[in-house]
Amino acid sequence: MGEVFDTVLGLILGAILMYWFFSLFRKKRNKEITERQSTVLLDKIRSVCKLVSVEGDFAEIYHYENTKGSFLSLFKSKKKALIVIKAKAHIGYDLSKLDLKADTETKRIILSHFPQPEVLSIEPDLQFYDIKNGIFNSFSPTDLTQLNQEAKHHIKEKIPESGLMETARKEALQAVLLVEKIVETIGWKLDYSALEISNREKQFIEE
């Protein structure tokens, strides 16, 4: 009788031990899967990288003039042109600058910092009028490259007064909601309670 009891007790203890090992293995495996999910998710969000939220068109008249001395500066040769700059500026957010942390216990992505809008790209289209070359100073391909750079800088200086940055700031919530949708694709939640959101935006979220 004692042998039977010992056998049954051994089986019970063995089953308990096996269950404990199985539970420990499953918990560890679930933790590894969750941590891997969080890493993939954060990489996925950052891979979106730059998000354009506002696009603006500019048309500016630019007067270009360059004077070059020659023959020991005894003679000066001037070239000039009237340039019409038509440019398209893209304002948005660099999502690689997001401050994101993963809470694997609650399956939450915590967003504690959202970047300010910035100029993502400027695409200038230059049209030349009234071109006048000097005798020893004429336009070259190098000048065109330089003028493209100057045109970008000229348009960039016009952006602050255009209101595009303010418009982009108003679109920040839409960018946050996009990140939230990405997070929800694998059943996680985005926690952006640390961000400052206006009452109007909060009302939009609740609706």
PDB file of C-alpha atoms in Angstrom:
ATOM      1  CA  MET A   1       0.000   0.000   0.000  1.00  0.00           C
ATOM      2  CA  GLY A   2       2.879   2.273   0.896  1.00  0.00           C
ATOM      3  CA  GLU A   3       4.526   1.650  -2.458  1.00  0.00           C
ATOM      4  CA  VAL A   4       1.329   2.600  -4.310  1.00  0.00           C
ATOM      5  CA  PHE A   5       1.086   5.801  -2.238  1.00  0.00           C
ATOM      6  CA  ASP A   6       4.707   6.653  -3.000  1.00  0.00           C
ATOM      7  CA  THR A   7       4.103   6.032  -6.698  1.00  0.00           C
ATOM      8  CA  VAL A   8       0.992   8.238  -6.769  1.00  0.00           C
ATOM      9  CA  LEU A   9       2.782  10.939  -4.769  1.00  0.00           C
ATOM     10  CA  GLY A  10       5.703  10.772  -7.170  1.00  0.00           C
ATOM     11  CA  LEU A  11       3.404  11.140 -10.154  1.00  0.00           C
ATOM     12  CA  ILE A  12       1.669  14.131  -8.560  1.00  0.00           C
ATOM     13  CA  LEU A  13       4.954  15.800  -7.703  1.00  0.00           C
ATOM     14  CA  GLY A  14       6.251  15.061 -11.204  1.00  0.00           C
ATOM     15  CA  ALA A  15       3.121  16.565 -12.759  1.00  0.00           C
ATOM     16  CA  ILE A  16       3.413  19.672 -10.574  1.00  0.00           C
ATOM     17  CA  LEU A  17       7.084  20.012 -11.485  1.00  0.00           C
ATOM     18  CA  MET A  18       6.356  19.577 -15.189  1.00  0.00           C
ATOM     19  CA  TYR A  19       3.537  22.171 -15.001  1.00  0.00           C
ATOM     20  CA  TRP A  20       5.852  24.593 -13.207  1.00  0.00           C
ATOM     21  CA  PHE A  21       8.553  24.166 -15.842  1.00  0.00           C
ATOM     22  CA  PHE A  22       5.986  24.540 -18.641  1.00  0.00           C
ATOM     23  CA  SER A  23       4.505  27.704 -17.079  1.00  0.00           C
ATOM     24  CA  LEU A  24       7.977  29.185 -16.611  1.00  0.00           C
ATOM     25  CA  PHE A  25       8.903  28.404 -20.234  1.00  0.00           C
ATOM     26  CA  ARG A  26       5.619  29.828 -21.554  1.00  0.00           C
ATOM     27  CA  LYS A  27       6.000  33.011 -19.485  1.00  0.00           C
ATOM     28  CA  LYS A  28       9.552  33.495 -20.714  1.00  0.00           C
ATOM     29  CA  ARG A  29       8.504  32.846 -24.304  1.00  0.00           C
ATOM     30  CA  ASN A  30       5.578  35.289 -24.047  1.00  0.00           C
ATOM     31  CA  LYS A  31       7.924  37.899 -22.617  1.00  0.00           C
ATOM     32  CA  GLU A  32      10.373  37.395 -25.492  1.00  0.00           C
ATOM     33  CA  ILE A  33       7.564  37.685 -28.048  1.00  0.00           C
ATOM     34  CA  THR A  34       6.230  40.855 -26.380  1.00  0.00           C
ATOM     35  CA  GLU A  35       9.680  42.437 -26.245  1.00  0.00           C
ATOM     36  CA  ARG A  36      10.259  41.524 -29.880  1.00  0.00           C
ATOM     37  CA  GLN A  37       6.861  43.030 -30.774  1.00  0.00           C
ATOM     38  CA  SER A  38       7.746  46.297 -29.035  1.00  0.00           C
ATOM     39  CA  THR A  39      11.103  46.527 -30.826  1.00  0.00           C
ATOM     40  CA  VAL A  40       9.538  45.853 -34.226  1.00  0.00           C
ATOM     41  CA  LEU A  41       6.748  48.340 -33.491  1.00  0.00           C
ATOM     42  CA  LEU A  42       9.111  51.148 -32.489  1.00  0.00           C
ATOM     43  CA  ASP A  43      11.212  50.505 -35.606  1.00  0.00           C
ATOM     44  CA  LYS A  44       8.047  50.500 -37.713  1.00  0.00           C
ATOM     45  CA  ILE A  45       6.981  53.897 -36.363  1.00  0.00           C
ATOM     46  CA  ARG A  46      10.410  55.418 -36.890  1.00  0.00           C
ATOM     47  CA  SER A  47      10.637  53.937 -40.389  1.00  0.00           C
ATOM     48  CA  VAL A  48       7.765  56.237 -41.405  1.00  0.00           C
ATOM     49  CA  CYS A  49      10.412  58.872 -40.714  1.00  0.00           C
ATOM     50  CA  LYS A  50       9.257  62.128 -42.289  1.00  0.00           C
ATOM     51  CA  LEU A  51       5.573  62.943 -42.400  1.00  0.00           C
ATOM     52  CA  VAL A  52       4.464  65.841 -44.621  1.00  0.00           C
ATOM     53  CA  SER A  53       1.448  67.632 -43.167  1.00  0.00           C
ATOM     54  CA  VAL A  54       1.423  70.964 -45.042  1.00  0.00           C
ATOM     55  CA  GLU A  55       2.414  71.942 -48.566  1.00  0.00           C
ATOM     56  CA  GLY A  56       2.922  75.538 -49.700  1.00  0.00           C
ATOM     57  CA  ASP A  57       3.516  77.170 -53.087  1.00  0.00           C
ATOM     58  CA  PHE A  58       5.710  80.244 -53.444  1.00  0.00           C
ATOM     59  CA  ALA A  59       6.326  82.631 -56.317  1.00  0.00           C
ATOM     60  CA  GLU A  60       9.075  85.204 -55.831  1.00  0.00           C
ATOM     61  CA  ILE A  61      11.006  87.598 -58.054  1.00  0.00           C
ATOM     62  CA  TYR A  62      14.740  87.480 -57.360  1.00  0.00           C
ATOM     63  CA  HIS A  63      17.250  89.997 -58.712  1.00  0.00           C
ATOM     64  CA  TYR A  64      20.683  88.442 -59.216  1.00  0.00           C
ATOM     65  CA  GLU A  65      23.774  90.515 -59.844  1.00  0.00           C
ATOM     66  CA  ASN A  66      27.448  89.595 -59.802  1.00  0.00           C
ATOM     67  CA  THR A  67      30.457  91.801 -60.517  1.00  0.00           C
ATOM     68  CA  LYS A  68      33.824  90.275 -61.289  1.00  0.00           C
ATOM     69  CA  GLY A  69      37.135  92.071 -61.604  1.00  0.00           C
ATOM     70  CA  SER A  70      39.662  91.124 -64.268  1.00  0.00           C
ATOM     71  CA  PHE A  71      43.120  92.234 -65.495  1.00  0.00           C
ATOM     72  CA  LEU A  72      44.401  93.140 -62.022  1.00  0.00           C
ATOM     73  CA  SER A  73      40.968  94.570 -61.152  1.00  0.00           C
ATOM     74  CA  LEU A  74      41.363  97.300 -63.753  1.00  0.00           C
ATOM     75  CA  PHE A  75      38.174  96.210 -65.488  1.00  0.00           C
ATOM     76  CA  LYS A  76      34.912  95.104 -63.912  1.00  0.00           C
ATOM     77  CA  SER A  77      32.492  92.835 -65.670  1.00  0.00           C
ATOM     78  CA  LYS A  78      28.911  92.504 -64.445  1.00  0.00           C
ATOM     79  CA  LYS A  79      26.344  89.819 -65.086  1.00  0.00           C
ATOM     80  CA  LYS A  80      22.784  89.990 -63.903  1.00  0.00           C
ATOM     81  CA  ALA A  81      19.414  88.393 -64.368  1.00  0.00           C
ATOM     82  CA  LEU A  82      15.826  88.653 -63.267  1.00  0.00           C
ATOM     83  CA  ILE A  83      14.766  85.277 -61.842  1.00  0.00           C
ATOM     84  CA  VAL A  84      11.252  84.131 -61.100  1.00  0.00           C
ATOM     85  CA  ILE A  85      11.341  81.478 -58.376  1.00  0.00           C
ATOM     86  CA  LYS A  86       8.429  79.091 -58.222  1.00  0.00           C
ATOM     87  CA  ALA A  87       8.878  76.727 -55.329  1.00  0.00           C
ATOM     88  CA  LYS A  88       7.001  74.068 -53.430  1.00  0.00           C
ATOM     89  CA  ALA A  89       7.761  73.746 -49.721  1.00  0.00           C
ATOM     90  CA  HIS A  90       6.852  70.732 -47.602  1.00  0.00           C
ATOM     91  CA  ILE A  91       6.408  71.235 -43.855  1.00  0.00           C
ATOM     92  CA  GLY A  92       5.962  68.314 -41.503  1.00  0.00           C
ATOM     93  CA  TYR A  93       7.430  66.147 -38.789  1.00  0.00           C
ATOM     94  CA  ASP A  94      10.519  63.994 -38.501  1.00  0.00           C
ATOM     95  CA  LEU A  95       9.096  60.969 -36.670  1.00  0.00           C
ATOM     96  CA  SER A  96      12.590  59.667 -35.939  1.00  0.00           C
ATOM     97  CA  LYS A  97      12.694  62.405 -33.268  1.00  0.00           C
ATOM     98  CA  LEU A  98       9.731  60.956 -31.351  1.00  0.00           C
ATOM     99  CA  ASP A  99      10.443  60.061 -27.723  1.00  0.00           C
ATOM    100  CA  LEU A 100       8.906  56.570 -27.486  1.00  0.00           C
ATOM    101  CA  LYS A 101       9.161  53.916 -24.807  1.00  0.00           C
ATOM    102  CA  ALA A 102       7.581  50.473 -24.681  1.00  0.00           C
ATOM    103  CA  ASP A 103       5.838  49.155 -21.556  1.00  0.00           C
ATOM    104  CA  THR A 104       5.752  45.409 -22.213  1.00  0.00           C
ATOM    105  CA  GLU A 105       3.732  44.664 -19.052  1.00  0.00           C
ATOM    106  CA  THR A 106       0.706  46.691 -20.187  1.00  0.00           C
ATOM    107  CA  LYS A 107       1.468  46.559 -23.924  1.00  0.00           C
ATOM    108  CA  ARG A 108       1.596  50.324 -24.198  1.00  0.00           C
ATOM    109  CA  ILE A 109       3.793  52.618 -26.252  1.00  0.00           C
ATOM    110  CA  ILE A 110       4.418  55.776 -24.239  1.00  0.00           C
ATOM    111  CA  LEU A 111       4.846  58.937 -26.303  1.00  0.00           C
ATOM    112  CA  SER A 112       6.379  61.614 -24.073  1.00  0.00           C
ATOM    113  CA  HIS A 113       7.716  64.048 -26.685  1.00  0.00           C
ATOM    114  CA  PHE A 114       6.515  65.110 -30.127  1.00  0.00           C
ATOM    115  CA  PRO A 115       8.858  67.197 -32.322  1.00  0.00           C
ATOM    116  CA  GLN A 116       8.160  70.677 -33.671  1.00  0.00           C
ATOM    117  CA  PRO A 117       7.264  71.015 -37.360  1.00  0.00           C
ATOM    118  CA  GLU A 118      10.164  71.683 -39.690  1.00  0.00           C
ATOM    119  CA  VAL A 119      10.936  72.302 -43.347  1.00  0.00           C
ATOM    120  CA  LEU A 120      11.306  68.847 -44.879  1.00  0.00           C
ATOM    121  CA  SER A 121      12.030  69.908 -48.449  1.00  0.00           C
ATOM    122  CA  ILE A 122      12.003  72.848 -50.844  1.00  0.00           C
ATOM    123  CA  GLU A 123      11.686  72.204 -54.572  1.00  0.00           C
ATOM    124  CA  PRO A 124      12.578  75.366 -56.529  1.00  0.00           C
ATOM    125  CA  ASP A 125      11.887  75.959 -60.215  1.00  0.00           C
ATOM    126  CA  LEU A 126      13.904  78.864 -61.608  1.00  0.00           C
ATOM    127  CA  GLN A 127      12.910  80.817 -64.700  1.00  0.00           C
ATOM    128  CA  PHE A 128      15.455  83.339 -66.018  1.00  0.00           C
ATOM    129  CA  TYR A 129      14.501  86.650 -67.630  1.00  0.00           C
ATOM    130  CA  ASP A 130      16.497  89.661 -68.799  1.00  0.00           C
ATOM    131  CA  ILE A 131      19.823  87.788 -68.678  1.00  0.00           C
ATOM    132  CA  LYS A 132      22.820  90.037 -69.251  1.00  0.00           C
ATOM    133  CA  ASN A 133      26.302  88.540 -69.405  1.00  0.00           C
ATOM    134  CA  GLY A 134      29.419  90.600 -68.893  1.00  0.00           C
ATOM    135  CA  ILE A 135      32.308  90.541 -71.334  1.00  0.00           C
ATOM    136  CA  PHE A 136      34.495  88.584 -68.929  1.00  0.00           C
ATOM    137  CA  ASN A 137      31.748  87.359 -66.636  1.00  0.00           C
ATOM    138  CA  SER A 138      29.009  85.093 -67.983  1.00  0.00           C
ATOM    139  CA  PHE A 139      26.625  82.559 -66.459  1.00  0.00           C
ATOM    140  CA  SER A 140      27.982  79.014 -66.061  1.00  0.00           C
ATOM    141  CA  PRO A 141      26.530  75.665 -64.876  1.00  0.00           C
ATOM    142  CA  THR A 142      28.164  76.321 -61.499  1.00  0.00           C
ATOM    143  CA  ASP A 143      26.179  79.540 -61.220  1.00  0.00           C
ATOM    144  CA  LEU A 144      22.937  77.634 -61.795  1.00  0.00           C
ATOM    145  CA  THR A 145      23.764  75.244 -58.947  1.00  0.00           C
ATOM    146  CA  GLN A 146      24.575  78.164 -56.675  1.00  0.00           C
ATOM    147  CA  LEU A 147      21.387  79.991 -57.674  1.00  0.00           C
ATOM    148  CA  ASN A 148      19.317  76.923 -56.837  1.00  0.00           C
ATOM    149  CA  GLN A 149      20.850  76.931 -53.344  1.00  0.00           C
ATOM    150  CA  GLU A 150      20.231  80.661 -52.968  1.00  0.00           C
ATOM    151  CA  ALA A 151      16.645  80.191 -54.126  1.00  0.00           C
ATOM    152  CA  LYS A 152      16.049  77.515 -51.477  1.00  0.00           C
ATOM    153  CA  HIS A 153      17.514  79.793 -48.814  1.00  0.00           C
ATOM    154  CA  HIS A 154      15.393  82.713 -50.056  1.00  0.00           C
ATOM    155  CA  ILE A 155      12.180  80.662 -49.867  1.00  0.00           C
ATOM    156  CA  LYS A 156      13.145  79.233 -46.464  1.00  0.00           C
ATOM    157  CA  GLU A 157      13.359  82.769 -45.103  1.00  0.00           C
ATOM    158  CA  LYS A 158       9.826  83.432 -46.375  1.00  0.00           C
ATOM    159  CA  ILE A 159       8.279  80.387 -44.675  1.00  0.00           C
ATOM    160  CA  PRO A 160       7.977  81.808 -41.099  1.00  0.00           C
ATOM    161  CA  GLU A 161       5.805  84.707 -42.314  1.00  0.00           C
ATOM    162  CA  SER A 162       3.687  82.458 -44.539  1.00  0.00           C
ATOM    163  CA  GLY A 163       1.784  80.810 -41.671  1.00  0.00           C
ATOM    164  CA  LEU A 164       2.722  77.299 -42.831  1.00  0.00           C
ATOM    165  CA  MET A 165       4.429  76.424 -39.539  1.00  0.00           C
ATOM    166  CA  GLU A 166       1.353  77.386 -37.525  1.00  0.00           C
ATOM    167  CA  THR A 167      -0.854  75.349 -39.856  1.00  0.00           C
ATOM    168  CA  ALA A 168       1.484  72.367 -39.438  1.00  0.00           C
ATOM    169  CA  ARG A 169       1.301  72.694 -35.627  1.00  0.00           C
ATOM    170  CA  LYS A 170      -2.489  72.434 -35.858  1.00  0.00           C
ATOM    171  CA  GLU A 171      -2.018  69.178 -37.777  1.00  0.00           C
ATOM    172  CA  ALA A 172       0.125  67.673 -35.002  1.00  0.00           C
ATOM    173  CA  LEU A 173      -2.831  65.783 -33.523  1.00  0.00           C
ATOM    174  CA  GLN A 174      -3.430  64.059 -36.864  1.00  0.00           C
ATOM    175  CA  ALA A 175       0.194  62.907 -36.827  1.00  0.00           C
ATOM    176  CA  VAL A 176      -0.253  61.542 -33.290  1.00  0.00           C
ATOM    177  CA  LEU A 177      -3.402  59.701 -34.368  1.00  0.00           C
ATOM    178  CA  LEU A 178      -1.460  58.179 -37.283  1.00  0.00           C
ATOM    179  CA  VAL A 179       1.106  56.819 -34.819  1.00  0.00           C
ATOM    180  CA  GLU A 180      -1.790  55.498 -32.710  1.00  0.00           C
ATOM    181  CA  LYS A 181      -3.187  53.594 -35.701  1.00  0.00           C
ATOM    182  CA  ILE A 182       0.219  52.025 -36.347  1.00  0.00           C
ATOM    183  CA  VAL A 183       0.440  50.938 -32.691  1.00  0.00           C
ATOM    184  CA  GLU A 184      -3.061  49.438 -32.777  1.00  0.00           C
ATOM    185  CA  THR A 185      -2.157  47.190 -35.719  1.00  0.00           C
ATOM    186  CA  ILE A 186      -0.647  44.657 -33.277  1.00  0.00           C
ATOM    187  CA  GLY A 187      -3.123  45.209 -30.462  1.00  0.00           C
ATOM    188  CA  TRP A 188      -1.062  47.676 -28.422  1.00  0.00           C
ATOM    189  CA  LYS A 189      -2.155  51.061 -27.051  1.00  0.00           C
ATOM    190  CA  LEU A 190      -0.555  54.472 -27.490  1.00  0.00           C
ATOM    191  CA  ASP A 191      -0.270  56.545 -24.332  1.00  0.00           C
ATOM    192  CA  TYR A 192       0.239  60.228 -25.195  1.00  0.00           C
ATOM    193  CA  SER A 193      -1.141  61.648 -21.946  1.00  0.00           C
ATOM    194  CA  ALA A 194       2.219  63.348 -21.298  1.00  0.00           C
ATOM    195  CA  LEU A 195       1.764  65.606 -24.316  1.00  0.00           C
ATOM    196  CA  GLU A 196       0.184  69.032 -24.032  1.00  0.00           C
ATOM    197  CA  ILE A 197      -3.082  68.952 -25.982  1.00  0.00           C
ATOM    198  CA  SER A 198      -5.539  71.823 -26.178  1.00  0.00           C
ATOM    199  CA  ASN A 199      -9.134  71.501 -24.921  1.00  0.00           C
ATOM    200  CA  ARG A 200     -10.400  71.636 -28.494  1.00  0.00           C
ATOM    201  CA  GLU A 201      -8.157  68.725 -29.495  1.00  0.00           C
ATOM    202  CA  LYS A 202      -9.236  66.744 -26.409  1.00  0.00           C
ATOM    203  CA  GLN A 203     -12.871  67.228 -27.402  1.00  0.00           C
ATOM    204  CA  PHE A 204     -12.032  65.953 -30.894  1.00  0.00           C
ATOM    205  CA  ILE A 205     -10.436  62.812 -29.431  1.00  0.00           C
ATOM    206  CA  GLU A 206     -13.396  62.105 -27.137  1.00  0.00           C
ATOM    207  CA  GLU A 207     -15.831  62.411 -30.020  1.00  0.00           C
TER     208      GLU A 207
END
